[in-house]
Amino acid sequence: MRVLGAVADFWGYATVYRRLLVAGFRRQWHYKLAMFAGLFTNSVFGFVRASVMVAAVGATGGFGGYDAGSIGAYVWISQGMLGALQFLSTEHELGERIRSGDIVVDFLRPVDVQLSNLATDIGRGVCALIPRLVPSLVIGSLTFGLVLPGTPGAYLLGALSLLLGIAISCLALFALTTAGFWVVETRGIRTLYQTCGPFLAGLFVPVHVFPDWLKTFANATPFPSMLQVPVDVLSGRVTGWSAMQVVGTQIFWLLAVGALGRVLLAAGRQKMEVQGG
Protein backbone atom coordinates (compact mmCIF):
# COMPACT_ATOMS: atom_id res chain seq x y z
CA MET A 1 0.00 0.00 0.00
CA ARG A 2 2.82 2.37 0.81
CA VAL A 3 4.36 1.75 -2.61
CA LEU A 4 1.05 2.42 -4.31
CA GLY A 5 0.63 5.58 -2.27
CA ALA A 6 4.10 6.77 -3.21
CA VAL A 7 3.42 6.08 -6.87
CA ALA A 8 0.12 7.98 -6.67
CA ASP A 9 1.85 10.95 -5.01
CA PHE A 10 4.59 10.97 -7.63
CA TRP A 11 2.06 10.81 -10.45
CA GLY A 12 0.09 13.65 -8.88
CA TYR A 13 3.16 15.89 -8.64
CA ALA A 14 4.24 14.96 -12.17
CA THR A 15 0.78 15.94 -13.44
CA VAL A 16 1.01 19.33 -11.75
CA TYR A 17 4.40 20.15 -13.27
CA ARG A 18 3.29 18.85 -16.68
CA ARG A 19 0.36 21.24 -16.55
CA LEU A 20 2.67 24.09 -15.57
CA LEU A 21 4.89 23.24 -18.56
CA VAL A 22 1.86 23.28 -20.87
CA ALA A 23 0.73 26.57 -19.32
CA GLY A 24 4.14 28.10 -20.02
CA PHE A 25 3.93 26.89 -23.60
CA ARG A 26 0.45 28.34 -24.09
CA ARG A 27 1.40 31.62 -22.47
CA GLN A 28 4.31 32.06 -24.88
CA TRP A 29 2.15 31.03 -27.85
CA HIS A 30 -0.05 34.07 -27.26
CA TYR A 31 2.88 36.16 -28.54
CA LYS A 32 2.89 34.55 -32.00
CA LEU A 33 3.41 37.83 -33.84
CA ALA A 34 6.38 38.73 -31.65
CA MET A 35 7.91 35.28 -32.16
CA PHE A 36 7.62 35.46 -35.93
CA ALA A 37 9.01 39.00 -35.86
CA GLY A 38 11.89 37.51 -33.90
CA LEU A 39 12.39 35.00 -36.70
CA PHE A 40 12.78 37.87 -39.17
CA THR A 41 15.31 39.60 -36.91
CA ASN A 42 17.15 36.31 -36.36
CA SER A 43 17.31 35.75 -40.11
CA VAL A 44 18.78 39.20 -40.76
CA PHE A 45 21.46 38.79 -38.11
CA GLY A 46 21.97 35.20 -39.25
CA PHE A 47 22.83 36.37 -42.77
CA VAL A 48 25.27 38.92 -41.36
CA ARG A 49 26.94 36.46 -38.97
CA ALA A 50 27.07 33.62 -41.50
CA SER A 51 28.53 35.88 -44.20
CA VAL A 52 31.27 37.09 -41.86
CA MET A 53 32.06 33.60 -40.56
CA VAL A 54 32.10 31.97 -43.99
CA ALA A 55 34.32 34.74 -45.31
CA ALA A 56 36.68 34.24 -42.36
CA VAL A 57 36.81 30.49 -43.03
CA GLY A 58 37.52 31.12 -46.68
CA ALA A 59 40.27 33.60 -45.91
CA THR A 60 42.02 31.38 -43.35
CA GLY A 61 41.36 27.98 -44.89
CA GLY A 62 39.32 27.00 -41.84
CA PHE A 63 39.75 27.45 -38.10
CA GLY A 64 38.78 25.50 -35.00
CA GLY A 65 37.88 22.52 -37.16
CA TYR A 66 35.20 24.47 -39.03
CA ASP A 67 34.66 24.70 -42.77
CA ALA A 68 32.05 26.74 -44.65
CA GLY A 69 29.24 24.21 -44.14
CA SER A 70 29.89 23.51 -40.46
CA ILE A 71 30.38 27.18 -39.52
CA GLY A 72 27.10 27.93 -41.27
CA ALA A 73 25.38 25.24 -39.22
CA TYR A 74 26.86 26.73 -36.04
CA VAL A 75 25.52 30.19 -36.94
CA TRP A 76 21.99 29.17 -37.91
CA ILE A 77 21.43 26.68 -35.10
CA SER A 78 22.62 29.21 -32.51
CA GLN A 79 20.38 31.87 -34.05
CA GLY A 80 17.42 29.52 -33.88
CA MET A 81 18.04 28.83 -30.19
CA LEU A 82 18.18 32.45 -29.04
CA GLY A 83 14.49 32.79 -28.26
CA ALA A 84 14.53 29.71 -26.04
CA LEU A 85 17.55 30.61 -23.91
CA GLN A 86 17.40 33.01 -20.99
CA PHE A 87 20.79 34.66 -20.89
CA LEU A 88 19.85 37.53 -23.21
CA SER A 89 16.71 38.62 -21.39
CA THR A 90 17.46 38.44 -17.67
CA GLU A 91 14.12 39.77 -16.41
CA HIS A 92 12.23 37.15 -14.47
CA GLU A 93 8.82 37.28 -12.81
CA LEU A 94 10.38 35.72 -9.72
CA GLY A 95 12.58 38.80 -9.26
CA GLU A 96 9.58 41.08 -8.96
CA ARG A 97 7.91 38.68 -6.54
CA ILE A 98 11.02 38.74 -4.35
CA ARG A 99 11.14 42.55 -4.44
CA SER A 100 7.44 42.88 -3.59
CA GLY A 101 7.45 40.15 -0.96
CA ASP A 102 4.88 38.06 -2.85
CA ILE A 103 7.40 35.22 -2.81
CA VAL A 104 6.07 34.30 0.65
CA VAL A 105 2.82 33.22 -1.04
CA ASP A 106 4.81 30.95 -3.35
CA PHE A 107 6.47 29.32 -0.34
CA LEU A 108 3.04 28.44 1.05
CA ARG A 109 1.84 26.74 -2.13
CA PRO A 110 1.95 22.92 -2.35
CA VAL A 111 4.40 22.99 -5.27
CA ASP A 112 8.13 23.53 -5.25
CA VAL A 113 9.10 27.11 -6.15
CA GLN A 114 12.14 26.14 -8.20
CA LEU A 115 10.56 23.21 -10.04
CA SER A 116 7.36 25.11 -10.83
CA ASN A 117 9.37 27.97 -12.31
CA LEU A 118 11.51 25.49 -14.24
CA ALA A 119 8.48 23.72 -15.72
CA THR A 120 6.91 27.00 -16.81
CA ASP A 121 10.17 28.31 -18.30
CA ILE A 122 10.86 25.08 -20.21
CA GLY A 123 7.37 25.26 -21.70
CA ARG A 124 8.04 28.83 -22.79
CA GLY A 125 11.43 27.92 -24.21
CA VAL A 126 10.16 24.92 -26.18
CA CYS A 127 7.41 27.08 -27.64
CA ALA A 128 9.96 29.71 -28.68
CA LEU A 129 11.93 27.05 -30.60
CA ILE A 130 9.05 26.20 -32.93
CA PRO A 131 8.90 29.37 -35.06
CA ARG A 132 12.65 29.95 -35.01
CA LEU A 133 14.86 26.87 -35.07
CA VAL A 134 13.43 24.86 -37.97
CA PRO A 135 12.85 27.91 -40.23
CA SER A 136 16.38 29.12 -39.43
CA LEU A 137 17.82 25.75 -40.49
CA VAL A 138 15.77 25.80 -43.70
CA ILE A 139 16.89 29.33 -44.53
CA GLY A 140 20.50 28.50 -43.75
CA SER A 141 20.42 25.30 -45.80
CA LEU A 142 19.00 27.09 -48.83
CA THR A 143 21.46 29.98 -48.68
CA PHE A 144 24.67 28.61 -47.17
CA GLY A 145 24.51 24.84 -47.70
CA LEU A 146 24.73 23.78 -44.07
CA VAL A 147 26.43 20.54 -43.09
CA LEU A 148 24.00 18.58 -40.87
CA PRO A 149 23.90 14.95 -39.67
CA GLY A 150 22.38 12.32 -41.90
CA THR A 151 21.18 9.90 -39.20
CA PRO A 152 18.01 10.12 -37.04
CA GLY A 153 19.98 9.27 -33.89
CA ALA A 154 21.95 12.50 -34.09
CA TYR A 155 18.74 14.54 -34.18
CA LEU A 156 17.22 12.62 -31.25
CA LEU A 157 20.32 13.21 -29.14
CA GLY A 158 20.39 16.79 -30.41
CA ALA A 159 16.80 17.29 -29.24
CA LEU A 160 17.76 16.01 -25.77
CA SER A 161 20.77 18.33 -25.75
CA LEU A 162 18.56 21.27 -26.73
CA LEU A 163 16.16 20.50 -23.89
CA LEU A 164 19.02 20.23 -21.41
CA GLY A 165 20.47 23.52 -22.65
CA ILE A 166 17.13 25.27 -22.12
CA ALA A 167 16.76 23.75 -18.65
CA ILE A 168 20.27 24.81 -17.60
CA SER A 169 19.67 28.37 -18.79
CA CYS A 170 16.38 28.49 -16.84
CA LEU A 171 17.99 27.18 -13.65
CA ALA A 172 20.92 29.58 -14.00
CA LEU A 173 18.57 32.55 -14.33
CA PHE A 174 16.60 31.29 -11.32
CA ALA A 175 19.80 31.15 -9.24
CA LEU A 176 20.77 34.63 -10.45
CA THR A 177 17.35 36.02 -9.57
CA THR A 178 17.62 34.82 -5.97
CA ALA A 179 20.26 37.53 -5.47
CA GLY A 180 17.23 39.76 -4.89
CA PHE A 181 16.96 38.31 -1.37
CA TRP A 182 20.18 40.15 -0.47
CA VAL A 183 20.55 42.93 -3.07
CA VAL A 184 17.81 45.52 -3.55
CA GLU A 185 18.95 46.52 -7.04
CA THR A 186 20.08 43.60 -9.20
CA ARG A 187 20.47 45.35 -12.56
CA GLY A 188 24.27 45.40 -12.30
CA ILE A 189 24.41 41.65 -11.68
CA ARG A 190 21.96 40.97 -14.49
CA THR A 191 23.87 43.20 -16.91
CA LEU A 192 27.13 41.38 -16.12
CA TYR A 193 25.39 38.04 -16.67
CA GLN A 194 23.81 39.26 -19.90
CA THR A 195 27.21 40.41 -21.17
CA CYS A 196 29.45 37.52 -20.15
CA GLY A 197 26.97 34.65 -20.46
CA PRO A 198 26.36 34.75 -24.24
CA PHE A 199 30.08 35.21 -24.93
CA LEU A 200 31.15 32.26 -22.78
CA ALA A 201 28.29 30.18 -24.23
CA GLY A 202 29.77 30.58 -27.71
CA LEU A 203 27.14 32.87 -29.21
CA PHE A 204 29.46 35.41 -30.82
CA VAL A 205 32.24 33.03 -31.83
CA PRO A 206 32.49 29.28 -31.15
CA VAL A 207 34.10 28.27 -27.88
CA HIS A 208 36.38 26.01 -29.94
CA VAL A 209 38.24 29.01 -31.38
CA PHE A 210 38.90 30.60 -27.97
CA PRO A 211 42.51 30.77 -26.77
CA ASP A 212 43.32 27.76 -24.62
CA TRP A 213 43.17 29.68 -21.34
CA LEU A 214 39.80 31.23 -22.20
CA LYS A 215 38.42 27.92 -23.47
CA THR A 216 39.42 26.29 -20.17
CA PHE A 217 37.73 29.08 -18.24
CA ALA A 218 34.56 28.88 -20.34
CA ASN A 219 34.32 25.10 -19.96
CA ALA A 220 34.56 25.54 -16.18
CA THR A 221 31.21 27.37 -16.34
CA PRO A 222 27.75 26.09 -17.35
CA PHE A 223 27.44 28.51 -20.28
CA PRO A 224 28.83 26.27 -23.08
CA SER A 225 26.31 23.60 -22.04
CA MET A 226 23.51 26.07 -22.77
CA LEU A 227 24.45 26.80 -26.39
CA GLN A 228 27.74 25.43 -27.73
CA VAL A 229 27.08 21.83 -26.74
CA PRO A 230 23.57 21.64 -28.26
CA VAL A 231 24.91 23.24 -31.43
CA ASP A 232 27.78 20.73 -31.60
CA VAL A 233 25.46 17.74 -31.11
CA LEU A 234 22.72 18.92 -33.45
CA SER A 235 25.17 19.95 -36.18
CA GLY A 236 27.03 16.63 -36.00
CA ARG A 237 30.33 18.18 -34.95
CA VAL A 238 30.44 15.61 -32.14
CA THR A 239 29.03 12.12 -32.67
CA GLY A 240 28.94 8.73 -30.99
CA TRP A 241 30.62 8.43 -27.62
CA SER A 242 31.90 12.02 -27.78
CA ALA A 243 28.33 13.25 -28.14
CA MET A 244 27.25 11.15 -25.17
CA GLN A 245 30.09 12.63 -23.11
CA VAL A 246 29.13 16.24 -23.80
CA VAL A 247 25.48 15.46 -23.04
CA GLY A 248 26.71 13.93 -19.78
CA THR A 249 28.47 17.23 -19.07
CA GLN A 250 25.16 18.98 -19.58
CA ILE A 251 23.49 16.67 -17.07
CA PHE A 252 26.25 17.48 -14.57
CA TRP A 253 25.68 21.22 -14.98
CA LEU A 254 21.91 20.73 -14.78
CA LEU A 255 22.32 19.11 -11.37
CA ALA A 256 25.00 21.55 -10.20
CA VAL A 257 23.13 24.72 -11.17
CA GLY A 258 19.89 23.26 -9.85
CA ALA A 259 21.55 22.48 -6.50
CA LEU A 260 22.99 26.01 -6.33
CA GLY A 261 19.54 27.48 -6.91
CA ARG A 262 18.03 25.34 -4.16
CA VAL A 263 20.72 26.37 -1.68
CA LEU A 264 20.27 30.07 -2.50
CA LEU A 265 16.47 29.78 -2.33
CA ALA A 266 16.63 28.06 1.06
CA ALA A 267 19.07 30.68 2.35
CA GLY A 268 16.85 33.47 1.03
CA ARG A 269 13.80 31.97 2.70
CA GLN A 270 15.66 31.68 5.98
CA LYS A 271 16.73 35.31 5.69
CA MET A 272 13.12 36.39 5.22
CA GLU A 273 12.01 34.34 8.23
CA VAL A 274 14.84 35.67 10.41
CA GLN A 275 13.88 39.22 9.46
CA GLY A 276 10.26 38.46 10.26
CA GLY A 277 9.19 38.82 6.60
GROMACS .gro file of N, CA, C and O in nm, residues 11 13 20 40 68 83 90 109 115 118 138 157 168 172 180 187 194-195 197 209-210 214 217 226 239 242 244 258 269:
model
  116
   11TRP      N    1   0.284   1.053  -0.924
   11TRP     CA    2   0.206   1.081  -1.045
   11TRP      C    3   0.129   1.212  -1.032
   11TRP      O    4   0.116   1.289  -1.127
   13TYR      N    5   0.221   1.479  -0.847
   13TYR     CA    6   0.316   1.589  -0.864
   13TYR      C    7   0.358   1.604  -1.009
   13TYR      O    8   0.371   1.716  -1.061
   20LEU      N    9   0.195   2.282  -1.561
   20LEU     CA   10   0.267   2.409  -1.557
   20LEU      C   11   0.350   2.427  -1.685
   20LEU      O   12   0.359   2.537  -1.739
   40PHE      N   13   1.227   3.695  -3.815
   40PHE     CA   14   1.278   3.787  -3.917
   40PHE      C   15   1.409   3.851  -3.870
   40PHE      O   16   1.507   3.857  -3.944
   68ALA      N   17   3.317   2.585  -4.432
   68ALA     CA   18   3.205   2.674  -4.465
   68ALA      C   19   3.071   2.614  -4.423
   68ALA      O   20   2.985   2.684  -4.368
   83GLY      N   21   1.574   3.251  -2.893
   83GLY     CA   22   1.449   3.279  -2.826
   83GLY      C   23   1.419   3.187  -2.709
   83GLY      O   24   1.340   3.221  -2.621
   90THR      N   25   1.725   3.892  -1.904
   90THR     CA   26   1.746   3.844  -1.767
   90THR      C   27   1.633   3.886  -1.673
   90THR      O   28   1.643   3.865  -1.552
  109ARG      N   29   0.255   2.758  -0.117
  109ARG     CA   30   0.184   2.674  -0.213
  109ARG      C   31   0.237   2.530  -0.206
  109ARG      O   32   0.353   2.508  -0.171
  115LEU      N   33   1.103   2.412  -0.900
  115LEU     CA   34   1.056   2.321  -1.004
  115LEU      C   35   0.937   2.378  -1.081
  115LEU      O   36   0.924   2.356  -1.201
  118LEU      N   37   1.080   2.621  -1.318
  118LEU     CA   38   1.151   2.549  -1.424
  118LEU      C   39   1.054   2.492  -1.526
  118LEU      O   40   1.076   2.504  -1.648
  138VAL      N   41   1.619   2.584  -4.229
  138VAL     CA   42   1.577   2.580  -4.370
  138VAL      C   43   1.639   2.696  -4.446
  138VAL      O   44   1.694   2.678  -4.556
  157LEU      N   45   1.940   1.277  -3.019
  157LEU     CA   46   2.032   1.321  -2.914
  157LEU      C   47   2.043   1.473  -2.914
  157LEU      O   48   2.054   1.535  -2.807
  168ILE      N   49   1.913   2.422  -1.831
  168ILE     CA   50   2.027   2.481  -1.760
  168ILE      C   51   2.017   2.632  -1.759
  168ILE      O   52   2.042   2.698  -1.657
  172ALA      N   53   1.990   2.856  -1.426
  172ALA     CA   54   2.092   2.958  -1.400
  172ALA      C   55   2.027   3.093  -1.375
  172ALA      O   56   2.068   3.168  -1.285
  180GLY      N   57   1.814   3.873  -0.539
  180GLY     CA   58   1.723   3.976  -0.489
  180GLY      C   59   1.690   3.962  -0.341
  180GLY      O   60   1.640   4.058  -0.280
  187ARG      N   61   2.020   4.508  -1.114
  187ARG     CA   62   2.047   4.535  -1.256
  187ARG      C   63   2.193   4.518  -1.292
  187ARG      O   64   2.226   4.472  -1.401
  194GLN      N   65   2.427   3.912  -1.852
  194GLN     CA   66   2.381   3.926  -1.990
  194GLN      C   67   2.497   3.952  -2.085
  194GLN      O   68   2.490   3.918  -2.203
  195THR      N   69   2.604   4.012  -2.035
  195THR     CA   70   2.721   4.041  -2.117
  195THR      C   71   2.815   3.922  -2.129
  195THR      O   72   2.855   3.884  -2.240
  197GLY      N   73   2.759   3.593  -2.018
  197GLY     CA   74   2.697   3.465  -2.046
  197GLY      C   75   2.695   3.427  -2.193
  197GLY      O   76   2.745   3.320  -2.231
  209VAL      N   77   3.720   2.813  -3.084
  209VAL     CA   78   3.824   2.901  -3.138
  209VAL      C   79   3.879   2.995  -3.031
  209VAL      O   80   3.964   3.079  -3.061
  210PHE      N   81   3.834   2.981  -2.906
  210PHE     CA   82   3.890   3.060  -2.797
  210PHE      C   83   4.036   3.023  -2.776
  210PHE      O   84   4.077   2.909  -2.803
  214LEU      N   85   4.119   3.079  -2.224
  214LEU     CA   86   3.980   3.123  -2.220
  214LEU      C   87   3.885   3.006  -2.242
  214LEU      O   88   3.777   2.999  -2.181
  217PHE      N   89   3.859   2.831  -1.914
  217PHE     CA   90   3.773   2.908  -1.824
  217PHE      C   91   3.626   2.891  -1.860
  217PHE      O   92   3.540   2.868  -1.773
  226MET      N   93   2.478   2.547  -2.236
  226MET     CA   94   2.351   2.607  -2.277
  226MET      C   95   2.341   2.619  -2.428
  226MET      O   96   2.233   2.600  -2.485
  239THR      N   97   2.989   1.328  -3.243
  239THR     CA   98   2.903   1.212  -3.267
  239THR      C   99   2.944   1.097  -3.176
  239THR      O  100   3.051   1.100  -3.114
  242SER      N  101   3.158   1.062  -2.810
  242SER     CA  102   3.190   1.202  -2.778
  242SER      C  103   3.063   1.282  -2.753
  242SER      O  104   3.058   1.366  -2.662
  244MET      N  105   2.779   1.158  -2.645
  244MET     CA  106   2.725   1.115  -2.517
  244MET      C  107   2.799   1.182  -2.401
  244MET      O  108   2.739   1.217  -2.298
  258GLY      N  109   2.113   2.348  -1.059
  258GLY     CA  110   1.989   2.326  -0.985
  258GLY      C  111   2.014   2.322  -0.835
  258GLY      O  112   1.937   2.381  -0.756
  269ARG      N  113   1.501   3.219   0.188
  269ARG     CA  114   1.380   3.197   0.270
  269ARG      C  115   1.411   3.212   0.418
  269ARG      O  116   1.335   3.273   0.493
   0.00000   0.00000   0.00000
